[in-house]
Amino acid sequence: MPYRTGCTQLTVLLLSWHLIQGQQENDLKLVPLDLDQQSAGRLEIYHNGTWGTICDDTFDNNAATVVCHQLGYTGSVFTPHGGSYYGPGGGVIWLDDFSCTGSEARLTDCLLKPWAVTSCNHNNDAGVDCDPDMDTDIPVQIIGGPSGLMGRVEIQHQGQWGTVCDDEWDDKDAAVVCRQKGFSNVYAVPLTNSYFTNGSGVPNQPIWLDDVRCTGSEAGLGACGHKPWGSSKCHNTENAGVICLPMPSSGIGLKIRLSDGLDQYEGRVELQVYGLWGTVCDDSFDTREASVVCRMLGYTSGSVLGGGMYAAGSGPIWLDDIVCNGTEASVDNCTHHPWGVNDCSHKEDVAVKCHPKQNTTVQVRLAGKTPEGRVEVLQGNVWGTVCDNHWDSADAAVVCRMLKLPFGNAVPISKAGYGQGTGPVVLGNVDCVGTEADLGLCKFPGWTVNQCNHSHDAGVICQSATANMTAVRLNGGAKMSEGRVEVLYNSTWGTVCDDNFGGNEAAVICRSLGYNASGSVAVSQAAYGPGTGPVWLGDLQCRGTETNLNQCGHRGWGRSNCRHNEDASVMCSHGSTTGDKVTVRLVGGDVSSEGRVEVHYNGSWGTVCDDSWSNMDAQVVCRMLGLPADWAMARIKSFFGQGRLSTLLDDVKCDGSELSLGECPHSPWGVNNCNHGEDAGVVCLAAASNVTARLVNGTSTSNGRVEVFFNNTWGTVCDDRFGNKEAGVVCHMLGFERLGSIAIGNAHFGQGSGGVLLDNVMCVGTEDNIAQCLSNGWYITHCQHKDDVSVLCSEDVPKLRLAEGPNKFQGRLEMEVAGTWGTICDDNFSYTAAAVVCRQMGLPL
């Protein structure tokens, strides 16, 4: 009896303790992963004095509704989760295999198995979100694309922007993003594999969401089903993106083409959908699908080209898992995922080879004196000509090869260079790769499909790669590197017409004369005076990579329609060996080491326009004046006041190594599109050792509001134009790595005080100090402290440095571990590894 009394007393004590704790039989609770969202978590039930979990078998929307109503939540939209979505529990699994109607008052009112009878483990623990609309208004942005309609999807959580993993990412998810950003009447295209960063992703940015599953009707991405915030096994190469593509009134507008093939019958399959070209994934793609593609292109049938032969396209991957029976008139009639929904990369782009309806062999001849002449083609027993639209050296090479003539330097001739033919113009817009064995294998719209007349008859000059070079000279210039272009033909010097004469042609001429092709400038309208003799060449067509004019297309020797008032000229760049004789001075500064740049050339002083004006240009100016140049800073927009002299220089593009502005590429002297509101200036500095930085009001030493110390004063920096490159420079100043640095605007870490010292900061990313970057100048700003910029520096990336090299771009690679610097063994150290190092250090590859 005493034993029974003791048991009763113990039971009363335990019951009293449970009542005090507020726990009652069959109570429910949610165990959240995110403490900021108590309305979602792993579901647990209190039974027999113990909390336990519930198996997700048959745990559906009805069960979730009963659970959430029992917990006091109102509404009708609740989200059940299985697979220990909110993490596995421990202890006993109390319930399994129940059936609810959704109207029950408590979960235990549903049909249940006996308590603790289950075949589940804790990987099957059920969870529920009782307030899925809680995250509806969480901010979403589309960033990193060419416009606000397309880019990487980022979502803000706990005050920080992060990415979305592309697992399960589809058109419904994309539609929610587009709608949340206010875009209507658009087709939402989901993009995967970090499409907008070329597959590299955004280093060190958190991946906030994974396994997003929207129905498409949600008001915001946060309201869709997804893994708990920050719970992801994805890599940054799996960032999700979106294109919110405006819907044209004409509908889908499906078009098809083959790209990058050796001839018009084969290549990578590309589709145009809603006006945007993209590719097709090779999953499930076989001869049946290939035949449909080829039939759309007007051919009889086709086959798949394996091995990724023409892979690595661009744009959206429009189709995946397409299944045709082979008789469809269009791929749109086949079964496939929604447009743009796929789990592929461009390495899986499919290519096909189509079989034409007819024999593709054509017969060609040259009307002229072999090995050159007007091209004529036999079609339907009638000889006709070829239109010169898009006629280039690749097309000419195919013709010469067909005629068994030299083709290594085949030259295309345009505008009836060998006289006008007769009969029909049978071919136009011919597009050859150059490797075709027959002109009929090249791409063209169709026989006699063109709008040409015989004034555009195409011709060729068949010559080998070792053909004699065309002699070129420059005449009439103030120095050897500039002047009127003259060429030697038939032992007579003549000029070149400026029709269609541009940078590519100038580059070839300068290269053939031994000058650096970079920075070559084409000048028209007999700028160096009219020449004499014949105008030998007109309508030159160079790609810019040729080594001599004999490789460029033209309208035939001596067949120009120009006069000498249209003689073409060039200005060639000498690189760093010599250049224009230029003197510089600084005007309008408070001290002699700063001011508006003025140049003296050909007897006159004038100003310099700030188009393309950079710190590297400023270094050259300071070096010319014998002033400190290492930290020279460019100033734009008439920072030192507007000049009154003529603007003599524009589009100056120095690399910083030149000894004079005259050695830098630039527009012709006196040629510009500027006014004096764009006068360039410089500040010459040896170093900015007095400019330091600090991070204020952050959560650690690696983040916070950016403040800089200048002129014995601490101040803030405006967030205008301040991006991750600029953040990398600040982090580098503070001893962190550049890689992974993130800029945050709008006074994220609170508003500062004092002056806003810098605005419109623009860095290359390799600078050692923010003072070396372009900016408006100290204290020149329109910003307020609500625009103060902040940065997040990476603490996880190991510090690297290049030791004992001739400059900061090369040297022995060293790494800091636990406060000690050491070297790295070269075993398996490859170009790929070197690229990672350079990227991590913010240096050019």
PDB file of N, CA and C in Angstrom, residues 346-426:
ATOM      1  N   HIS A 346      24.717  25.165 -71.648  1.00  0.00           N
ATOM      2  CA  HIS A 346      24.972  25.309 -73.084  1.00  0.00           C
ATOM      3  C   HIS A 346      25.950  24.259 -73.610  1.00  0.00           C
ATOM      4  N   LYS A 347      26.592  23.517 -72.722  1.00  0.00           N
ATOM      5  CA  LYS A 347      27.420  22.402 -73.175  1.00  0.00           C
ATOM      6  C   LYS A 347      26.566  21.284 -73.778  1.00  0.00           C
ATOM      7  N   GLU A 348      25.262  21.350 -73.530  1.00  0.00           N
ATOM      8  CA  GLU A 348      24.343  20.334 -74.031  1.00  0.00           C
ATOM      9  C   GLU A 348      23.506  20.821 -75.206  1.00  0.00           C
ATOM     10  N   ASP A 349      23.882  21.946 -75.819  1.00  0.00           N
ATOM     11  CA  ASP A 349      23.139  22.450 -76.974  1.00  0.00           C
ATOM     12  C   ASP A 349      23.195  21.430 -78.117  1.00  0.00           C
ATOM     13  N   VAL A 350      22.062  21.159 -78.704  1.00  0.00           N
ATOM     14  CA  VAL A 350      21.986  20.137 -79.745  1.00  0.00           C
ATOM     15  C   VAL A 350      22.304  20.733 -81.115  1.00  0.00           C
ATOM     16  N   ALA A 351      22.887  19.900 -81.978  1.00  0.00           N
ATOM     17  CA  ALA A 351      23.178  20.279 -83.365  1.00  0.00           C
ATOM     18  C   ALA A 351      22.645  19.186 -84.283  1.00  0.00           C
ATOM     19  N   VAL A 352      22.339  19.551 -85.513  1.00  0.00           N
ATOM     20  CA  VAL A 352      21.796  18.590 -86.472  1.00  0.00           C
ATOM     21  C   VAL A 352      22.463  18.756 -87.834  1.00  0.00           C
ATOM     22  N   LYS A 353      22.339  17.725 -88.650  1.00  0.00           N
ATOM     23  CA  LYS A 353      22.723  17.779 -90.059  1.00  0.00           C
ATOM     24  C   LYS A 353      21.489  17.451 -90.882  1.00  0.00           C
ATOM     25  N   CYS A 354      21.112  18.367 -91.763  1.00  0.00           N
ATOM     26  CA  CYS A 354      19.903  18.191 -92.566  1.00  0.00           C
ATOM     27  C   CYS A 354      20.246  17.659 -93.954  1.00  0.00           C
ATOM     28  N   HIS A 355      19.279  16.962 -94.536  1.00  0.00           N
ATOM     29  CA  HIS A 355      19.455  16.381 -95.862  1.00  0.00           C
ATOM     30  C   HIS A 355      18.637  17.183 -96.862  1.00  0.00           C
ATOM     31  N   PRO A 356      19.295  17.822 -97.839  1.00  0.00           N
ATOM     32  CA  PRO A 356      18.575  18.690 -98.775  1.00  0.00           C
ATOM     33  C   PRO A 356      17.683  17.905 -99.717  1.00  0.00           C
ATOM     34  N   LYS A 357      16.738  18.630-100.322  1.00  0.00           N
ATOM     35  CA  LYS A 357      15.797  17.994-101.243  1.00  0.00           C
ATOM     36  C   LYS A 357      16.419  17.709-102.599  1.00  0.00           C
ATOM     37  N   GLN A 358      17.495  18.399-102.939  1.00  0.00           N
ATOM     38  CA  GLN A 358      18.042  18.291-104.277  1.00  0.00           C
ATOM     39  C   GLN A 358      19.559  18.296-104.224  1.00  0.00           C
ATOM     40  N   ASN A 359      20.164  18.017-105.360  1.00  0.00           N
ATOM     41  CA  ASN A 359      21.609  18.029-105.480  1.00  0.00           C
ATOM     42  C   ASN A 359      22.127  19.443-105.235  1.00  0.00           C
ATOM     43  N   THR A 360      23.126  19.571-104.365  1.00  0.00           N
ATOM     44  CA  THR A 360      23.636  20.891-103.999  1.00  0.00           C
ATOM     45  C   THR A 360      24.811  21.323-104.859  1.00  0.00           C
ATOM     46  N   THR A 361      25.263  20.482-105.762  1.00  0.00           N
ATOM     47  CA  THR A 361      26.410  20.824-106.586  1.00  0.00           C
ATOM     48  C   THR A 361      26.021  21.857-107.637  1.00  0.00           C
ATOM     49  N   VAL A 362      26.800  22.938-107.711  1.00  0.00           N
ATOM     50  CA  VAL A 362      26.564  23.949-108.730  1.00  0.00           C
ATOM     51  C   VAL A 362      27.825  24.095-109.580  1.00  0.00           C
ATOM     52  N   GLN A 363      27.657  24.680-110.726  1.00  0.00           N
ATOM     53  CA  GLN A 363      28.778  24.893-111.631  1.00  0.00           C
ATOM     54  C   GLN A 363      29.075  26.390-111.689  1.00  0.00           C
ATOM     55  N   VAL A 364      30.377  26.756-111.554  1.00  0.00           N
ATOM     56  CA  VAL A 364      30.761  28.163-111.556  1.00  0.00           C
ATOM     57  C   VAL A 364      31.814  28.406-112.634  1.00  0.00           C
ATOM     58  N   ARG A 365      31.932  29.681-113.045  1.00  0.00           N
ATOM     59  CA  ARG A 365      32.994  30.090-113.956  1.00  0.00           C
ATOM     60  C   ARG A 365      33.342  31.546-113.670  1.00  0.00           C
ATOM     61  N   LEU A 366      34.492  31.981-114.145  1.00  0.00           N
ATOM     62  CA  LEU A 366      34.907  33.370-114.019  1.00  0.00           C
ATOM     63  C   LEU A 366      34.854  34.026-115.384  1.00  0.00           C
ATOM     64  N   ALA A 367      34.129  35.139-115.461  1.00  0.00           N
ATOM     65  CA  ALA A 367      34.070  35.930-116.682  1.00  0.00           C
ATOM     66  C   ALA A 367      35.166  36.977-116.592  1.00  0.00           C
ATOM     67  N   GLY A 368      36.288  36.703-117.164  1.00  0.00           N
ATOM     68  CA  GLY A 368      37.436  37.585-117.099  1.00  0.00           C
ATOM     69  C   GLY A 368      38.682  36.799-117.417  1.00  0.00           C
ATOM     70  N   LYS A 369      39.801  37.323-117.009  1.00  0.00           N
ATOM     71  CA  LYS A 369      41.076  36.672-117.274  1.00  0.00           C
ATOM     72  C   LYS A 369      41.488  35.893-116.040  1.00  0.00           C
ATOM     73  N   THR A 370      41.424  34.563-116.129  1.00  0.00           N
ATOM     74  CA  THR A 370      41.786  33.724-114.991  1.00  0.00           C
ATOM     75  C   THR A 370      43.191  34.099-114.514  1.00  0.00           C
ATOM     76  N   PRO A 371      43.399  34.214-113.176  1.00  0.00           N
ATOM     77  CA  PRO A 371      42.571  33.709-112.064  1.00  0.00           C
ATOM     78  C   PRO A 371      41.698  34.768-111.408  1.00  0.00           C
ATOM     79  N   GLU A 372      41.104  35.660-112.149  1.00  0.00           N
ATOM     80  CA  GLU A 372      40.216  36.650-111.558  1.00  0.00           C
ATOM     81  C   GLU A 372      39.101  36.943-112.545  1.00  0.00           C
ATOM     82  N   GLY A 373      37.982  37.451-112.010  1.00  0.00           N
ATOM     83  CA  GLY A 373      36.878  37.781-112.901  1.00  0.00           C
ATOM     84  C   GLY A 373      35.548  37.814-112.189  1.00  0.00           C
ATOM     85  N   ARG A 374      34.515  38.083-112.961  1.00  0.00           N
ATOM     86  CA  ARG A 374      33.155  38.094-112.433  1.00  0.00           C
ATOM     87  C   ARG A 374      32.697  36.648-112.218  1.00  0.00           C
ATOM     88  N   VAL A 375      32.059  36.385-111.073  1.00  0.00           N
ATOM     89  CA  VAL A 375      31.582  35.034-110.765  1.00  0.00           C
ATOM     90  C   VAL A 375      30.244  34.803-111.459  1.00  0.00           C
ATOM     91  N   GLU A 376      30.157  33.693-112.191  1.00  0.00           N
ATOM     92  CA  GLU A 376      28.894  33.319-112.805  1.00  0.00           C
ATOM     93  C   GLU A 376      28.556  31.879-112.442  1.00  0.00           C
ATOM     94  N   VAL A 377      27.264  31.609-112.261  1.00  0.00           N
ATOM     95  CA  VAL A 377      26.771  30.320-111.773  1.00  0.00           C
ATOM     96  C   VAL A 377      25.718  29.795-112.746  1.00  0.00           C
ATOM     97  N   LEU A 378      25.778  28.485-113.008  1.00  0.00           N
ATOM     98  CA  LEU A 378      24.798  27.845-113.884  1.00  0.00           C
ATOM     99  C   LEU A 378      23.621  27.351-113.046  1.00  0.00           C
ATOM    100  N   GLN A 379      22.427  27.851-113.387  1.00  0.00           N
ATOM    101  CA  GLN A 379      21.235  27.429-112.648  1.00  0.00           C
ATOM    102  C   GLN A 379      20.084  27.248-113.640  1.00  0.00           C
ATOM    103  N   GLY A 380      19.609  26.007-113.730  1.00  0.00           N
ATOM    104  CA  GLY A 380      18.528  25.728-114.661  1.00  0.00           C
ATOM    105  C   GLY A 380      18.939  25.928-116.110  1.00  0.00           C
ATOM    106  N   ASN A 381      20.161  25.503-116.429  1.00  0.00           N
ATOM    107  CA  ASN A 381      20.696  25.617-117.788  1.00  0.00           C
ATOM    108  C   ASN A 381      20.904  27.063-118.248  1.00  0.00           C
ATOM    109  N   VAL A 382      20.857  27.997-117.317  1.00  0.00           N
ATOM    110  CA  VAL A 382      21.077  29.409-117.640  1.00  0.00           C
ATOM    111  C   VAL A 382      22.203  29.940-116.749  1.00  0.00           C
ATOM    112  N   TRP A 383      23.182  30.621-117.363  1.00  0.00           N
ATOM    113  CA  TRP A 383      24.247  31.239-116.576  1.00  0.00           C
ATOM    114  C   TRP A 383      23.767  32.586-116.028  1.00  0.00           C
ATOM    115  N   GLY A 384      24.045  32.805-114.744  1.00  0.00           N
ATOM    116  CA  GLY A 384      23.682  34.075-114.103  1.00  0.00           C
ATOM    117  C   GLY A 384      24.787  34.551-113.182  1.00  0.00           C
ATOM    118  N   THR A 385      24.612  35.707-112.586  1.00  0.00           N
ATOM    119  CA  THR A 385      25.642  36.306-111.729  1.00  0.00           C
ATOM    120  C   THR A 385      25.276  36.161-110.250  1.00  0.00           C
ATOM    121  N   VAL A 386      26.192  36.642-109.407  1.00  0.00           N
ATOM    122  CA  VAL A 386      26.016  36.578-107.948  1.00  0.00           C
ATOM    123  C   VAL A 386      26.031  37.999-107.397  1.00  0.00           C
ATOM    124  N   CYS A 387      25.081  38.319-106.537  1.00  0.00           N
ATOM    125  CA  CYS A 387      25.008  39.648-105.912  1.00  0.00           C
ATOM    126  C   CYS A 387      26.109  39.792-104.857  1.00  0.00           C
ATOM    127  N   ASP A 388      26.670  41.000-104.716  1.00  0.00           N
ATOM    128  CA  ASP A 388      27.789  41.204-103.782  1.00  0.00           C
ATOM    129  C   ASP A 388      27.365  41.496-102.348  1.00  0.00           C
ATOM    130  N   ASN A 389      26.047  41.418-102.046  1.00  0.00           N
ATOM    131  CA  ASN A 389      25.622  41.597-100.651  1.00  0.00           C
ATOM    132  C   ASN A 389      26.275  40.535 -99.778  1.00  0.00           C
ATOM    133  N   HIS A 390      27.009  40.967 -98.744  1.00  0.00           N
ATOM    134  CA  HIS A 390      27.700  40.079 -97.793  1.00  0.00           C
ATOM    135  C   HIS A 390      28.786  39.231 -98.468  1.00  0.00           C
ATOM    136  N   TRP A 391      29.190  39.595 -99.671  1.00  0.00           N
ATOM    137  CA  TRP A 391      30.227  38.838-100.388  1.00  0.00           C
ATOM    138  C   TRP A 391      31.578  39.114 -99.732  1.00  0.00           C
ATOM    139  N   ASP A 392      32.249  38.057 -99.243  1.00  0.00           N
ATOM    140  CA  ASP A 392      33.503  38.271 -98.528  1.00  0.00           C
ATOM    141  C   ASP A 392      34.544  37.240 -98.940  1.00  0.00           C
ATOM    142  N   SER A 393      35.677  37.251 -98.223  1.00  0.00           N
ATOM    143  CA  SER A 393      36.802  36.398 -98.597  1.00  0.00           C
ATOM    144  C   SER A 393      36.479  34.912 -98.449  1.00  0.00           C
ATOM    145  N   ALA A 394      35.596  34.555 -97.502  1.00  0.00           N
ATOM    146  CA  ALA A 394      35.212  33.148 -97.353  1.00  0.00           C
ATOM    147  C   ALA A 394      34.441  32.666 -98.589  1.00  0.00           C
ATOM    148  N   ASP A 395      33.529  33.510 -99.091  1.00  0.00           N
ATOM    149  CA  ASP A 395      32.785  33.154-100.298  1.00  0.00           C
ATOM    150  C   ASP A 395      33.729  33.037-101.494  1.00  0.00           C
ATOM    151  N   ALA A 396      34.665  33.999-101.589  1.00  0.00           N
ATOM    152  CA  ALA A 396      35.623  33.977-102.692  1.00  0.00           C
ATOM    153  C   ALA A 396      36.482  32.716-102.645  1.00  0.00           C
ATOM    154  N   ALA A 397      36.884  32.294-101.440  1.00  0.00           N
ATOM    155  CA  ALA A 397      37.730  31.105-101.301  1.00  0.00           C
ATOM    156  C   ALA A 397      37.015  29.858-101.807  1.00  0.00           C
ATOM    157  N   VAL A 398      35.700  29.747-101.552  1.00  0.00           N
ATOM    158  CA  VAL A 398      34.949  28.584-102.013  1.00  0.00           C
ATOM    159  C   VAL A 398      34.918  28.543-103.545  1.00  0.00           C
ATOM    160  N   VAL A 399      34.693  29.696-104.169  1.00  0.00           N
ATOM    161  CA  VAL A 399      34.662  29.752-105.631  1.00  0.00           C
ATOM    162  C   VAL A 399      36.017  29.337-106.206  1.00  0.00           C
ATOM    163  N   CYS A 400      37.102  29.887-105.642  1.00  0.00           N
ATOM    164  CA  CYS A 400      38.432  29.562-106.157  1.00  0.00           C
ATOM    165  C   CYS A 400      38.757  28.081-105.973  1.00  0.00           C
ATOM    166  N   ARG A 401      38.352  27.528-104.826  1.00  0.00           N
ATOM    167  CA  ARG A 401      38.609  26.104-104.583  1.00  0.00           C
ATOM    168  C   ARG A 401      37.848  25.251-105.594  1.00  0.00           C
ATOM    169  N   MET A 402      36.592  25.616-105.905  1.00  0.00           N
ATOM    170  CA  MET A 402      35.812  24.869-106.886  1.00  0.00           C
ATOM    171  C   MET A 402      36.498  24.860-108.258  1.00  0.00           C
ATOM    172  N   LEU A 403      37.168  25.974-108.582  1.00  0.00           N
ATOM    173  CA  LEU A 403      37.822  26.102-109.887  1.00  0.00           C
ATOM    174  C   LEU A 403      39.255  25.587-109.867  1.00  0.00           C
ATOM    175  N   LYS A 404      39.650  24.975-108.702  1.00  0.00           N
ATOM    176  CA  LYS A 404      40.996  24.442-108.544  1.00  0.00           C
ATOM    177  C   LYS A 404      42.065  25.510-108.772  1.00  0.00           C
ATOM    178  N   LEU A 405      41.754  26.726-108.286  1.00  0.00           N
ATOM    179  CA  LEU A 405      42.680  27.851-108.346  1.00  0.00           C
ATOM    180  C   LEU A 405      43.171  28.166-106.940  1.00  0.00           C
ATOM    181  N   PRO A 406      44.294  28.884-106.789  1.00  0.00           N
ATOM    182  CA  PRO A 406      44.775  29.236-105.449  1.00  0.00           C
ATOM    183  C   PRO A 406      43.701  30.001-104.678  1.00  0.00           C
ATOM    184  N   PHE A 407      43.534  29.679-103.397  1.00  0.00           N
ATOM    185  CA  PHE A 407      42.455  30.298-102.633  1.00  0.00           C
ATOM    186  C   PHE A 407      42.884  30.812-101.265  1.00  0.00           C
ATOM    187  N   GLY A 408      44.173  30.653-100.908  1.00  0.00           N
ATOM    188  CA  GLY A 408      44.620  31.046 -99.561  1.00  0.00           C
ATOM    189  C   GLY A 408      44.402  32.507 -99.257  1.00  0.00           C
ATOM    190  N   ASN A 409      44.547  33.397-100.237  1.00  0.00           N
ATOM    191  CA  ASN A 409      44.291  34.833-100.078  1.00  0.00           C
ATOM    192  C   ASN A 409      43.256  35.305-101.089  1.00  0.00           C
ATOM    193  N   ALA A 410      42.234  34.495-101.309  1.00  0.00           N
ATOM    194  CA  ALA A 410      41.193  34.867-102.266  1.00  0.00           C
ATOM    195  C   ALA A 410      40.573  36.205-101.877  1.00  0.00           C
ATOM    196  N   VAL A 411      40.378  37.075-102.858  1.00  0.00           N
ATOM    197  CA  VAL A 411      39.892  38.432-102.602  1.00  0.00           C
ATOM    198  C   VAL A 411      38.500  38.600-103.211  1.00  0.00           C
ATOM    199  N   PRO A 412      37.514  39.052-102.418  1.00  0.00           N
ATOM    200  CA  PRO A 412      36.184  39.312-102.971  1.00  0.00           C
ATOM    201  C   PRO A 412      36.165  40.664-103.690  1.00  0.00           C
ATOM    202  N   ILE A 413      35.554  40.714-104.840  1.00  0.00           N
ATOM    203  CA  ILE A 413      35.415  41.950-105.607  1.00  0.00           C
ATOM    204  C   ILE A 413      33.934  42.288-105.702  1.00  0.00           C
ATOM    205  N   SER A 414      33.607  43.546-105.429  1.00  0.00           N
ATOM    206  CA  SER A 414      32.201  43.956-105.381  1.00  0.00           C
ATOM    207  C   SER A 414      31.890  44.990-106.455  1.00  0.00           C
ATOM    208  N   LYS A 415      30.613  45.348-106.538  1.00  0.00           N
ATOM    209  CA  LYS A 415      30.105  46.429-107.374  1.00  0.00           C
ATOM    210  C   LYS A 415      30.579  46.315-108.825  1.00  0.00           C
ATOM    211  N   ALA A 416      30.398  45.127-109.376  1.00  0.00           N
ATOM    212  CA  ALA A 416      30.689  44.867-110.791  1.00  0.00           C
ATOM    213  C   ALA A 416      32.113  45.280-111.138  1.00  0.00           C
ATOM    214  N   GLY A 417      33.051  44.883-110.277  1.00  0.00           N
ATOM    215  CA  GLY A 417      34.448  45.232-110.517  1.00  0.00           C
ATOM    216  C   GLY A 417      34.985  44.689-111.827  1.00  0.00           C
ATOM    217  N   TYR A 418      34.387  43.634-112.353  1.00  0.00           N
ATOM    218  CA  TYR A 418      34.797  43.067-113.645  1.00  0.00           C
ATOM    219  C   TYR A 418      33.703  43.257-114.698  1.00  0.00           C
ATOM    220  N   GLY A 419      32.962  44.327-114.548  1.00  0.00           N
ATOM    221  CA  GLY A 419      31.922  44.634-115.509  1.00  0.00           C
ATOM    222  C   GLY A 419      30.601  43.974-115.153  1.00  0.00           C
ATOM    223  N   GLN A 420      29.535  44.525-115.682  1.00  0.00           N
ATOM    224  CA  GLN A 420      28.193  44.011-115.408  1.00  0.00           C
ATOM    225  C   GLN A 420      27.891  42.812-116.314  1.00  0.00           C
ATOM    226  N   GLY A 421      27.319  41.778-115.725  1.00  0.00           N
ATOM    227  CA  GLY A 421      26.945  40.598-116.473  1.00  0.00           C
ATOM    228  C   GLY A 421      25.583  40.745-117.122  1.00  0.00           C
ATOM    229  N   THR A 422      25.109  39.642-117.672  1.00  0.00           N
ATOM    230  CA  THR A 422      23.776  39.599-118.283  1.00  0.00           C
ATOM    231  C   THR A 422      23.019  38.416-117.700  1.00  0.00           C
ATOM    232  N   GLY A 423      21.755  38.315-118.055  1.00  0.00           N
ATOM    233  CA  GLY A 423      20.958  37.215-117.531  1.00  0.00           C
ATOM    234  C   GLY A 423      20.532  37.480-116.096  1.00  0.00           C
ATOM    235  N   PRO A 424      19.985  36.481-115.407  1.00  0.00           N
ATOM    236  CA  PRO A 424      19.481  36.686-114.043  1.00  0.00           C
ATOM    237  C   PRO A 424      20.611  36.802-113.018  1.00  0.00           C
ATOM    238  N   VAL A 425      20.286  37.463-111.897  1.00  0.00           N
ATOM    239  CA  VAL A 425      21.160  37.428-110.719  1.00  0.00           C
ATOM    240  C   VAL A 425      20.660  36.245-109.893  1.00  0.00           C
ATOM    241  N   VAL A 426      21.381  35.133-109.954  1.00  0.00           N
ATOM    242  CA  VAL A 426      20.814  33.882-109.435  1.00  0.00           C
ATOM    243  C   VAL A 426      21.074  33.672-107.947  1.00  0.00           C
TER     244      VAL A 426
END
